[in-house]
Amino acid sequence: MKNNVNISRRSFLQKAGKTSGFVVLAGGAVQLSSFNAWAAKKSAIDNHVAKTMLLVGKDMFPGKRFTDDLYMIAVDSLDGKALKDESVKSALVKGVAEFDKAAGGKYTEASIKKRMNVLKSMEGNNFFNTMRGEMVNVFFNNKRVWDVAGWEGAAYDKGGYYLRGFQDADWPQPSEEASPKGWWE
Amino acid sequence: MAKKFDLNDDTVAVVIGSGAGGGTLSNELAQKGINVVCLEAGKRYTTDDFVNDEWAAFLQTAWLDKRTTSGSWRVATDFPGLPSWIVKSVGGSTLHWAGASLRFQEHEFKVKTEYGDIAGANLLDWPISLKEMEPYYDKAEDKIGVTRTHGIPGLPGNNNFKVLYDGAQKMGYKDCHTGRMGINSMPRDGRNACLQLGFCFQGCKSGAKWSAGYTEIPKAEKTGNFELRTQAHVIQITHNKSGKIDGVVYVDKDGNQQKQKARIVAVAGNSIETPRLLLMSNTSMYPDGLSNSAGQVGKNYMRHLTASVYALMDKPVNMHRGTTMAGIITDESRNDPSRGFVGGYEMETLSLGLPFMAAFLVPGTTGYGPKMGKFLDNYDHMAGMWIVGEDMPQESNRVTLNTSEKDQNGMPVPNVHFDDHENDLKMRKHAFGKGTDVYKAAGALDVFETPPYPSTHNLGTCRMSAKPRDGVCDKNGKSHDIANLFISDGSQFTTGAAENPTLTIVSLAIRQAEHIAKEMAKGTI
């Protein structure tokens, strides 16, 4: 897949379409299908920058239940900011170049061990902070992510949890003295 | 009903702040027939305005005015502009509090006597004892409607509590239950019973949690003796030629300065704003600020030990369902120096939603990686507790004016300096160990030892003392220097104790109102 990196998004998509939509890069971690929605939109950043961002976000907060489509939430969000602000775009491009340099080639093609070392060495770096900030503030504030991780969001409009499983965890029921019955019981 | 007082009315008591201290004091004074003008920097929100959304609620209600930090505490690195997580709104931080309503233990009012000399700690006995406080604790518990007091049943424990309780039983802890909470387990005082919403920190939409904004303030308004002015940010307390307080200057919602005359002024702006205001009110007569002849204003800032333990359990927990603080283990709150430190700590369940968990589980630039990813990916398997312990007062931990930075009103911003005391570090290490043991006993696969959040328990910066040279105010919260100036919030705390502070702040406010009414009747103030 190495020669995909510098090709246009259109041909990138065409190639991606020829696969089963599930391609593992040399670095081992990005699903090309995740790019479809993103690539169909107007974008400020190229594939390489986007792919690297996706993998950085994923390496920062890897989760078995988080698909690449979800990680694209952070990429999409930053891409949107880059479209409106040239300085954001250039910072992203610069940051990815720094990560590539630290990886001794391309971050997306480095081993997981190498990538974790790159992240460690980049703590506090601008691009690092941008990516971490976007993951914390945007990715983890997204309802699609909540649904996967099991946080149920707003409760008042559903009447709270007093009749919806606030005591359903599979642990022994405490004594009544420690945990009295509810007002509705 | 809603009374209006003239700016030139110099018979009114001006209360600055409408939270646990200011809101309670305002209502108590108004109930006694005293005219009160309460100046609140924030806006007024009703339960309808509260939102079940962590970031939105934070931006709606948090005190986000510019502040700076210094010292070796990790908050200064991870949240340099946000030393505290408190509220700018009518009701103050009672909008945000989780509801834990614990009395201090007897020894915690006399720690200098009990703990002896601790190097680097500026310990002092309170000028009040538990015995003197008991009747006021009783009144405060009745006012708040604290569960397990006054015949009010305890709350039912949620999933997070079930895990804590199981761990506590297996650890052999004796005192684990759903706590004494300022949350209605039954409808009471015109407020609903708890619906187990799980957004206690964001303003309780059901109104089950006591909050001064919708309990004390409307009750005060009904008396006809009370006026609340919102978005009224006090920037100076003024005095006359004889040195007595004669009013305050505030910036109103339109950005205009107003001067309200006053018979007395009570300051309850939380422990960062209260000393800041006294320091900003310096004049040629009081060059170091008001009530600062002993040089104690702003010193001995305490923020409780605090730490959290979050566990990844082997089965789904769904800790977010139900009250944020659903139960407590009190066994470690005793003073037992054989553990290697003085004082003690409480373990209280705590849950954050996924957005805040991502921000706080491991704050700052090291907050990433496979373990953090695994926890957040399995949010529904997480359980958590908060550790609240007594931290040592230190003179060097203090709130000062940072004159090189200005706020939106052009006033110097507060700088909050904090270093952990060795006793704090030892206690936190012990608490992390015990918290981890609790969850391991209940089946945890892994745990995170989470460092302190921006401070919610800000205490001690205008402490009460028997001798004027040791503090800022006396046992009634009255300034040692100025007879008609009162400190009415957690700034008064001589030391911090292991318990969440709100109940004690409310109790002190009830007690102070009695004192003020008595002195006013005598004509001494």
XYZ file of C-alpha atoms in Angstrom:
710
model
C 0.000 0.000 0.000
C 2.998 2.277 0.257
C 2.453 3.870 -3.135
C -1.066 4.858 -2.191
C 0.181 7.534 0.066
C 0.818 10.230 -2.498
C -1.956 9.521 -4.934
C -5.098 11.573 -5.224
C -7.995 10.858 -2.952
C -10.132 9.796 -5.898
C -7.745 7.097 -7.041
C -7.103 6.232 -3.435
C -10.772 5.590 -3.034
C -10.921 3.590 -6.237
C -8.117 1.373 -5.027
C -9.684 1.075 -1.653
C -12.920 0.063 -3.316
C -11.196 -2.800 -5.052
C -10.226 -4.309 -1.780
C -12.799 -5.756 0.539
C -12.931 -2.397 2.172
C -10.741 -3.669 4.965
C -7.068 -3.165 4.376
C -4.402 -3.333 6.958
C -1.533 -0.970 6.308
C 2.076 -1.902 6.779
C 1.945 -0.231 10.166
C -0.858 -2.567 10.996
C -3.696 -0.428 12.042
C -5.836 1.648 9.711
C -8.922 0.434 7.903
C -9.292 2.165 4.569
C -13.065 1.919 4.645
C -13.017 4.526 7.346
C -11.923 7.069 4.834
C -14.972 6.811 2.644
C -17.169 9.266 4.444
C -14.314 11.622 5.060
C -12.923 11.427 1.527
C -16.290 12.196 0.000
C -16.254 15.619 1.634
C -14.259 18.748 0.957
C -11.019 18.375 2.810
C -8.086 20.554 3.793
C -5.646 17.732 4.407
C -4.315 14.947 2.239
C -4.668 11.225 2.766
C -1.331 10.793 4.403
C -1.973 13.490 6.967
C -5.453 12.119 7.647
C -4.279 8.534 7.938
C -1.504 9.506 10.304
C -3.933 11.489 12.439
C -6.288 8.564 12.576
C -3.534 6.244 13.719
C -2.197 8.703 16.300
C -5.676 9.060 17.798
C -6.085 5.315 17.829
C -2.664 4.723 19.361
C -3.468 7.252 22.067
C -6.769 5.612 23.040
C -6.871 2.108 21.596
C -10.088 0.241 22.279
C -11.371 -3.037 20.959
C -14.877 -1.648 20.604
C -13.772 1.579 18.910
C -13.794 1.152 15.118
C -11.791 3.308 12.724
C -15.043 4.971 11.697
C -15.247 6.293 15.229
C -11.625 7.464 15.309
C -12.402 9.424 12.139
C -14.583 11.665 14.336
C -11.426 13.357 15.624
C -9.831 13.524 12.170
C -13.004 14.960 10.679
C -13.273 17.550 13.393
C -9.711 18.772 12.921
C -10.102 18.685 9.144
C -13.113 20.955 9.516
C -11.055 23.391 11.561
C -8.235 23.221 9.017
C -10.674 24.130 6.244
C -11.535 27.335 8.064
C -8.068 28.162 9.290
C -4.913 27.806 7.224
C -2.738 27.868 10.359
C -4.499 24.765 11.691
C -3.856 23.021 8.390
C -0.176 23.896 8.330
C 0.192 22.849 11.967
C -1.313 19.455 11.172
C 0.951 18.995 8.146
C 3.966 20.065 10.171
C 3.015 17.802 13.044
C 2.606 14.753 10.848
C 6.007 15.479 9.272
C 7.530 15.618 12.753
C 5.923 12.310 13.683
C 7.162 10.743 10.437
C 10.633 12.016 11.091
C 10.601 10.679 14.641
C 9.409 7.325 13.277
C 12.343 7.271 10.907
C 10.073 7.005 7.867
C 6.327 7.022 8.030
C 4.496 6.846 11.332
C 1.785 4.767 9.681
C 4.317 2.170 8.633
C 6.191 1.929 11.920
C 5.719 -0.915 14.386
C 3.453 -0.396 17.398
C 6.514 -0.366 19.653
C 8.135 2.334 17.552
C 4.921 4.346 17.458
C 4.529 4.257 21.226
C 8.109 5.517 21.510
C 7.293 8.325 19.110
C 4.241 9.286 21.184
C 6.311 9.256 24.374
C 8.948 11.485 22.793
C 6.256 13.850 21.518
C 4.397 14.437 24.815
C 3.715 18.145 25.022
C 4.445 18.686 21.318
C 1.910 20.894 19.527
C 0.497 18.234 17.249
C 0.473 15.729 20.107
C -1.543 18.147 22.243
C -3.884 18.904 19.363
C -4.579 15.249 18.742
C -4.972 14.408 22.416
C -7.218 17.427 22.926
C -9.408 16.446 19.991
C -9.687 12.877 21.248
C -10.577 13.951 24.778
C -12.879 16.839 23.919
C -14.465 15.703 20.668
C -14.101 11.935 20.275
C -15.097 11.132 23.851
C -17.847 13.745 23.758
C -19.526 12.020 20.814
C -22.697 10.032 21.293
C -21.618 7.288 18.869
C -18.566 6.711 21.071
C -20.694 6.797 24.243
C -22.981 4.131 22.805
C -20.059 1.810 22.130
C -18.353 2.381 25.494
C -21.599 2.052 27.417
C -22.182 5.540 28.767
C -25.832 6.385 28.432
C -25.707 10.188 28.432
C -28.600 12.351 29.549
C -30.933 10.620 31.995
C -33.547 13.159 33.081
C -35.557 12.969 29.873
C -35.750 9.195 30.391
C -36.943 9.529 33.987
C -33.585 8.747 35.577
C -32.428 5.257 36.440
C -34.512 4.423 39.498
C -36.581 2.058 37.390
C -33.901 1.459 34.764
C -31.144 -0.653 36.181
C -29.326 1.458 38.735
C -28.955 -1.664 40.898
C -28.623 -4.339 38.220
C -24.880 -4.973 38.449
C -24.061 -8.590 39.196
C -22.674 -8.082 42.691
C -24.280 -9.151 45.990
C -27.108 -6.918 47.169
C -25.903 -4.972 50.227
C -27.749 -5.277 53.525
C -30.923 -3.226 53.831
C -29.325 -1.199 56.587
C -26.447 -0.237 54.302
C -28.697 0.302 51.286
C -32.353 0.837 52.154
C -35.224 0.315 49.730
C -36.170 3.158 47.430
C -39.173 5.422 47.977
C -41.055 3.675 45.177
C -40.676 0.195 46.725
C -42.307 39.859 47.615
C -38.954 40.432 45.929
C -37.734 43.443 47.854
C -35.605 46.249 46.398
C -33.201 48.160 48.574
C -31.675 51.508 47.760
C -27.958 51.682 47.022
C -27.704 54.305 49.754
C -29.511 52.250 52.361
C -26.832 51.837 54.983
C -28.977 49.671 57.258
C -28.701 46.516 55.141
C -26.482 43.520 55.687
C -24.594 42.850 52.478
C -23.785 39.194 51.843
C -21.295 38.476 49.072
C -22.031 35.114 47.477
C -25.142 32.929 47.548
C -23.751 29.432 48.092
C -23.570 27.152 51.125
C -22.273 29.994 53.295
C -23.765 33.142 51.734
C -27.092 31.636 50.680
C -27.668 30.107 54.094
C -26.579 33.206 55.983
C -28.813 35.409 53.808
C -31.880 33.295 54.476
C -31.185 32.904 58.187
C -30.775 36.676 58.603
C -33.849 37.452 56.506
C -35.909 34.977 58.568
C -34.893 36.969 61.673
C -36.185 40.178 60.122
C -32.823 41.583 59.083
C -32.664 43.317 55.712
C -30.214 41.594 53.391
C -28.778 42.431 49.993
C -27.080 39.377 48.514
C -24.635 40.093 45.703
C -23.967 37.101 43.472
C -21.394 37.235 40.665
C -23.141 34.551 38.630
C -26.481 34.137 36.929
C -29.584 32.463 38.255
C -30.413 29.034 36.888
C -33.453 26.958 37.755
C -33.664 23.180 37.653
C -35.175 23.568 34.167
C -31.966 25.267 32.997
C -29.663 22.491 34.206
C -28.395 20.164 31.491
C -27.460 16.489 31.663
C -24.302 17.131 29.647
C -20.919 17.334 31.336
C -19.135 19.856 29.150
C -22.210 21.985 28.488
C -23.002 22.168 32.210
C -19.388 22.969 33.003
C -19.362 25.859 30.535
C -22.742 27.014 31.843
C -21.946 27.047 35.548
C -18.218 26.773 36.339
C -16.215 29.709 37.681
C -13.998 30.329 34.653
C -12.644 33.796 35.443
C -8.916 34.021 34.881
C -6.758 32.503 37.619
C -3.146 31.392 37.830
C -1.397 28.624 39.728
C 2.033 27.851 41.115
C 3.678 25.220 43.274
C 4.494 21.574 42.851
C 0.919 20.252 42.891
C 0.021 18.466 39.715
C -3.052 20.637 39.108
C -0.651 23.517 38.319
C 0.770 21.464 35.446
C -2.384 19.808 34.143
C -4.848 22.670 34.712
C -2.710 25.805 35.140
C -5.661 28.189 34.670
C -8.181 26.131 36.612
C -7.037 25.579 40.207
C -10.576 24.882 41.344
C -13.747 23.382 39.986
C -16.394 25.557 41.596
C -19.516 27.301 40.441
C -20.398 30.846 39.401
C -24.156 30.875 39.792
C -26.866 31.560 42.322
C -26.439 28.785 44.881
C -22.702 28.744 44.310
C -21.038 25.382 44.486
C -24.067 23.795 46.151
C -25.224 23.497 42.541
C -22.271 21.167 41.942
C -21.789 19.418 45.286
C -22.444 15.691 45.476
C -24.400 15.977 48.721
C -22.152 14.245 51.279
C -23.103 15.745 54.664
C -20.783 14.508 57.377
C -20.107 16.030 60.758
C -16.497 16.574 61.708
C -15.116 14.233 64.342
C -14.404 15.599 67.806
C -10.623 15.435 67.449
C -10.723 17.280 64.135
C -11.622 20.516 65.936
C -8.429 20.306 67.995
C -5.750 18.870 65.758
C -2.897 20.874 67.228
C -3.616 19.231 70.566
C -4.274 15.811 69.057
C -1.577 15.628 66.382
C 1.105 17.697 68.123
C 3.756 19.573 66.196
C 4.073 18.423 62.609
C 7.056 19.952 60.830
C 5.990 22.311 58.084
C 2.323 22.209 59.099
C 0.647 25.266 60.538
C -1.764 23.375 62.752
C -4.126 25.162 65.086
C -7.087 24.105 67.225
C -10.439 25.517 66.171
C -11.824 28.074 68.608
C -15.027 25.960 68.630
C -15.583 22.377 69.775
C -17.775 19.650 68.354
C -20.023 20.057 71.399
C -20.617 23.713 70.569
C -21.263 22.801 66.945
C -23.671 19.943 67.596
C -26.884 22.004 67.855
C -25.974 23.769 64.621
C -25.084 20.535 62.852
C -28.508 19.354 63.925
C -30.213 22.439 62.460
C -28.171 22.198 59.258
C -29.067 18.524 58.810
C -32.731 19.376 59.230
C -32.463 22.277 56.790
C -30.657 20.227 54.143
C -32.691 17.085 54.851
C -29.670 14.878 55.388
C -30.421 11.180 55.039
C -29.971 8.997 58.118
C -30.715 12.028 60.343
C -34.060 13.346 61.606
C -35.750 10.082 60.696
C -34.919 10.443 57.010
C -34.139 7.065 55.432
C -30.836 6.409 53.682
C -30.765 6.365 49.900
C -30.800 3.088 48.002
C -27.300 2.225 46.765
C -26.567 2.041 43.051
C -24.308 -0.230 41.025
C -21.156 1.664 41.955
C -22.099 1.252 45.616
C -22.710 -2.494 45.235
C -19.139 -2.939 44.047
C -17.735 -0.730 46.822
C -19.806 -2.531 49.443
C -18.687 -5.960 48.263
C -15.049 -4.888 48.404
C -15.566 -3.315 51.825
C -17.107 -6.525 53.222
C -14.246 -8.622 51.892
C -11.731 -6.155 53.339
C -13.415 -6.412 56.743
C -14.449 -2.748 56.852
C -17.226 -2.187 59.379
C -18.771 1.096 58.321
C -19.934 1.106 54.712
C -23.352 2.415 53.730
C -25.052 4.844 51.389
C -23.930 7.790 53.445
C -25.484 10.849 54.983
C -26.557 12.756 51.945
C -28.211 16.079 51.221
C -30.384 14.312 48.662
C -34.035 13.553 49.332
C -34.676 9.834 49.754
C -38.352 10.815 50.177
C -40.121 13.998 49.058
C -39.358 16.641 51.672
C -39.505 20.394 52.117
C -41.334 20.882 48.819
C -38.673 19.044 46.860
C -38.813 15.738 44.977
C -37.253 12.432 45.900
C -34.152 11.328 44.025
C -34.738 9.812 40.581
C -31.200 8.366 40.432
C -30.302 10.570 37.469
C -26.566 10.467 37.904
C -25.891 14.106 37.053
C -25.466 15.442 40.586
C -22.473 17.594 39.568
C -24.324 19.317 36.736
C -27.160 20.724 38.844
C -29.861 18.321 40.040
C -32.728 18.563 37.556
C -35.137 16.772 39.881
C -34.379 19.201 42.703
C -33.875 16.272 45.100
C -30.403 17.473 46.050
C -30.277 20.423 48.427
C -28.870 23.462 46.700
C -28.967 26.949 48.187
C -30.077 28.408 44.840
C -33.537 26.838 45.000
C -33.952 26.370 48.746
C -32.405 29.170 50.813
C -32.704 31.941 48.234
C -36.449 31.597 47.449
C -37.175 31.196 51.160
C -35.292 34.401 51.866
C -37.188 36.150 49.063
C -40.505 35.159 50.653
C -39.659 37.065 53.834
C -39.730 40.427 52.081
C -36.443 41.249 53.798
C -34.161 40.115 51.051
C -32.897 41.228 47.668
C -30.759 39.089 45.404
C -28.714 40.875 42.754
C -27.268 38.526 40.182
C -24.242 39.185 37.960
C -23.129 41.591 40.658
C -19.411 40.985 41.056
C -17.957 42.703 44.118
C -14.504 44.169 43.508
C -14.001 46.149 46.699
C -15.210 46.376 50.286
C -15.034 49.960 51.509
C -14.666 51.530 54.946
C -15.184 54.896 56.588
C -12.638 57.122 58.295
C -12.911 55.225 61.547
C -12.062 51.972 59.748
C -15.531 50.443 59.940
C -16.948 48.807 56.813
C -19.487 51.075 55.093
C -20.260 49.340 51.806
C -19.090 47.498 48.728
C -18.328 48.359 45.117
C -19.530 45.882 42.527
C -19.639 45.584 38.765
C -23.203 45.001 37.588
C -24.400 42.959 34.619
C -23.910 45.888 32.269
C -20.322 46.420 33.368
C -21.113 49.513 35.427
C -19.689 50.040 38.880
C -22.211 50.434 41.684
C -21.708 51.227 45.327
C -24.003 49.598 47.881
C -23.876 50.984 51.382
C -23.991 48.502 54.244
C -24.290 48.129 58.011
C -22.282 44.931 57.920
C -20.613 42.928 55.146
C -20.322 39.127 55.134
C -17.951 37.600 52.584
C -18.751 34.159 51.176
C -17.075 33.988 47.792
C -15.387 30.603 48.329
C -11.822 30.305 49.605
C -10.116 31.810 46.580
C -12.354 34.833 45.953
C -12.877 35.684 49.635
C -9.194 36.364 50.465
C -8.733 37.917 47.033
C -11.461 40.443 47.769
C -9.990 41.295 51.177
C -6.564 41.758 49.577
C -7.994 43.847 46.696
C -9.717 46.141 49.204
C -6.456 47.547 50.548
C -6.349 51.247 51.413
C -3.931 53.604 53.130
C -5.523 52.642 56.437
C -5.327 48.909 55.628
C -2.298 48.724 53.308
C -2.149 44.899 53.340
C -5.855 44.471 52.748
C -8.800 44.121 55.097
C -8.542 42.026 58.254
C -4.932 41.301 57.473
C -3.066 42.861 60.421
C -1.747 39.389 61.294
C -0.728 38.784 57.694
C -2.901 35.660 57.563
C -5.301 36.502 54.713
C -4.871 33.995 51.902
C -2.565 31.702 53.869
C -3.141 28.086 54.898
C -5.053 27.275 51.729
C -6.313 23.711 51.969
C -7.998 21.606 49.304
C -8.404 18.214 50.980
C -6.145 15.328 50.139
C -8.247 14.020 47.281
C -7.430 11.290 44.841
C -9.551 8.752 43.014
C -9.304 5.060 42.347
C -11.016 3.833 39.197
C -11.254 0.110 38.626
C -11.916 -2.008 35.561
C -14.175 -4.786 36.805
C -14.683 -8.245 35.339
C -18.384 -7.640 34.690
C -20.500 -4.653 33.632
C -21.128 -2.150 36.444
C -22.785 0.886 34.836
C -21.599 3.075 37.689
C -23.070 6.186 36.061
C -26.609 5.057 36.843
C -27.771 6.837 39.964
C -26.273 9.265 42.421
C -22.715 10.377 41.713
C -21.683 9.842 45.330
C -23.638 6.769 46.300
C -21.903 5.456 49.379
C -19.055 5.681 51.775
C -16.485 3.689 53.755
C -15.590 5.633 56.894
C -13.211 3.139 58.526
C -10.068 4.997 57.446
C -11.241 8.410 58.662
C -9.878 7.913 62.190
C -6.641 9.456 63.391
C -4.238 6.542 63.678
C -0.612 7.672 63.425
C 0.510 4.016 63.284
C -0.413 4.203 59.599
C 2.477 6.642 59.137
C 0.461 9.849 58.968
C -1.888 11.920 61.096
C -5.538 12.465 60.254
C -7.704 10.229 58.125
C -9.674 9.931 54.926
C -13.104 8.940 53.676
C -13.684 6.693 50.665
C -16.796 7.730 48.727
C -18.045 6.324 45.442
C -17.726 8.677 42.535
C -18.531 8.377 38.890
C -17.767 10.635 35.995
C -19.423 10.343 32.604
C -17.288 9.270 29.660
C -16.429 12.845 28.548
C -15.051 13.822 31.959
C -13.507 10.414 32.526
C -11.441 10.947 29.376
C -10.334 14.335 30.696
C -9.632 13.365 34.310
C -8.736 9.646 34.533
C -5.134 10.572 33.736
C -5.034 14.340 33.213
C -2.390 16.156 31.231
C 0.000 15.049 28.513
C 0.588 11.581 29.972
C -3.136 10.882 29.785
C -3.153 8.406 26.901
C -2.009 4.894 26.097
C -3.215 1.302 25.932
C -4.357 1.053 29.556
C -6.340 4.288 29.389
C -7.807 3.217 26.064
C -8.873 -0.102 27.544
C -10.611 1.547 30.512
C -12.490 4.067 28.387
C -13.413 1.414 25.817
C -14.901 -0.573 28.711
C -16.488 2.378 30.484
C -19.475 0.234 31.436
C -17.138 -2.073 33.402
C -15.695 0.738 35.508
C -16.261 1.453 39.197
C -14.817 4.369 41.089
C -14.236 6.092 44.382
C -13.047 9.481 45.529
C -10.762 9.842 48.491
C -11.309 12.824 50.773
C -8.677 13.254 53.448
C -7.428 15.905 55.806
C -4.548 17.872 54.309
C -2.097 19.856 56.413
C -2.443 23.638 56.539
C 0.795 25.290 55.434
C 1.472 29.016 55.478
C 3.143 28.848 52.082
C 0.025 27.344 50.482
C -1.784 30.529 49.764
C -3.922 32.730 47.605
C -2.191 35.947 46.527
C -2.921 38.690 44.017
C -1.203 38.223 40.678
C -0.898 41.859 39.695
C 0.581 41.069 36.282
C -2.677 39.446 35.134
C -6.064 41.189 35.047
C -9.567 39.757 34.972
C -12.546 40.965 32.913
C -13.038 43.843 35.359
C -9.412 44.921 35.209
C -8.729 43.523 38.680
C -5.637 41.468 39.594
C -6.331 37.745 39.298
C -5.813 35.337 42.200
C -2.814 33.050 42.144
C -3.188 29.766 43.969
C 0.048 28.263 45.248
C 0.069 24.736 46.604
C 2.608 22.090 47.558
C 1.611 18.783 49.091
C 2.836 18.256 52.635
C 4.740 15.050 53.361
C 1.777 13.923 55.475
C -0.521 14.458 52.483
C 1.710 12.327 50.266
C 1.874 9.498 52.797
C -1.881 9.562 53.302
C -2.566 9.588 49.572
C -0.265 6.610 49.060
C -2.043 4.728 51.827
C -5.448 5.626 50.414
C -4.501 4.548 46.892
C -3.402 1.205 48.355
C -6.599 0.666 50.326
C -8.818 1.831 47.483
C -7.074 -0.585 45.148
C -7.492 -3.399 47.681
C -11.240 -2.695 47.910
C -11.682 -3.060 44.169
C -9.322 -6.045 43.830
C -11.370 -7.761 46.534
C -14.520 -7.060 44.489
C -13.036 -8.546 41.316
C -11.133 -5.712 39.617
C -8.924 -6.630 36.669
C -6.926 -3.421 36.896
C -7.037 0.008 38.555
C -5.991 3.591 37.921
C -4.752 5.778 40.740
C -6.095 9.113 39.579
C -4.465 12.315 40.868
C -6.495 15.220 42.292
C -8.952 17.118 40.089
C -9.042 20.915 40.224
C -10.097 21.616 43.804
C -13.732 21.509 44.791
C -13.050 21.751 48.542
C -11.260 25.080 48.861
C -10.702 25.883 52.509
C -8.901 27.845 55.165
C -7.643 31.062 53.586
C -9.227 33.303 56.257
C -9.118 30.920 59.148
C -10.773 31.384 62.508
C -8.517 31.477 65.512
C -8.762 32.102 69.246
C -5.903 34.581 69.083
C -5.986 37.388 66.515
C -2.340 36.826 65.572
C -3.057 33.268 64.374
C -5.843 33.934 61.940
C -8.293 36.292 60.272
C -11.583 35.858 62.124
C -12.928 34.751 65.487
C -15.172 31.820 66.400
C -18.179 33.643 64.959
C -16.458 34.399 61.681
C -16.108 38.033 62.707
C -12.947 39.752 61.534
C -10.356 40.118 64.285
C -9.669 43.642 62.998
C -13.016 45.070 61.891
C -16.175 44.608 63.994
C -18.714 44.680 61.141
C -16.875 42.428 58.666
C -17.613 38.697 58.607
C -16.185 35.662 56.836
C -19.024 33.288 56.053
C -17.707 30.437 53.910
C -15.160 27.618 54.030
C -12.389 30.221 54.217
C -13.047 30.225 57.971
C -11.936 26.621 58.430
C -9.048 26.454 60.874
C -8.211 22.993 59.569
C -9.880 20.830 56.952
C -10.890 17.548 58.675
C -11.537 14.451 56.582
C -15.170 15.211 55.847
C -16.762 16.998 52.912
C -17.106 20.615 54.069
C -20.603 21.756 53.048
C -22.484 20.627 56.166
C -19.970 22.447 58.365
C -20.159 25.599 56.215
C -23.970 25.585 56.494
C -23.804 24.932 60.257
C -21.361 27.806 60.751
C -23.623 30.108 58.708
C -26.644 29.270 60.874
C -24.545 29.901 63.972
C -23.154 33.135 62.568
C -26.642 34.422 61.745
C -27.626 33.965 65.397
C -24.555 35.884 66.466
C -25.098 38.725 64.010
C -28.773 39.085 64.958
C -27.856 39.203 68.632
C -25.128 41.797 68.124
C -27.355 43.911 65.881
C -30.089 43.855 68.509
C -27.563 44.982 71.102
C -26.393 47.702 68.762
C -22.769 46.596 68.859
C -22.653 46.321 65.066
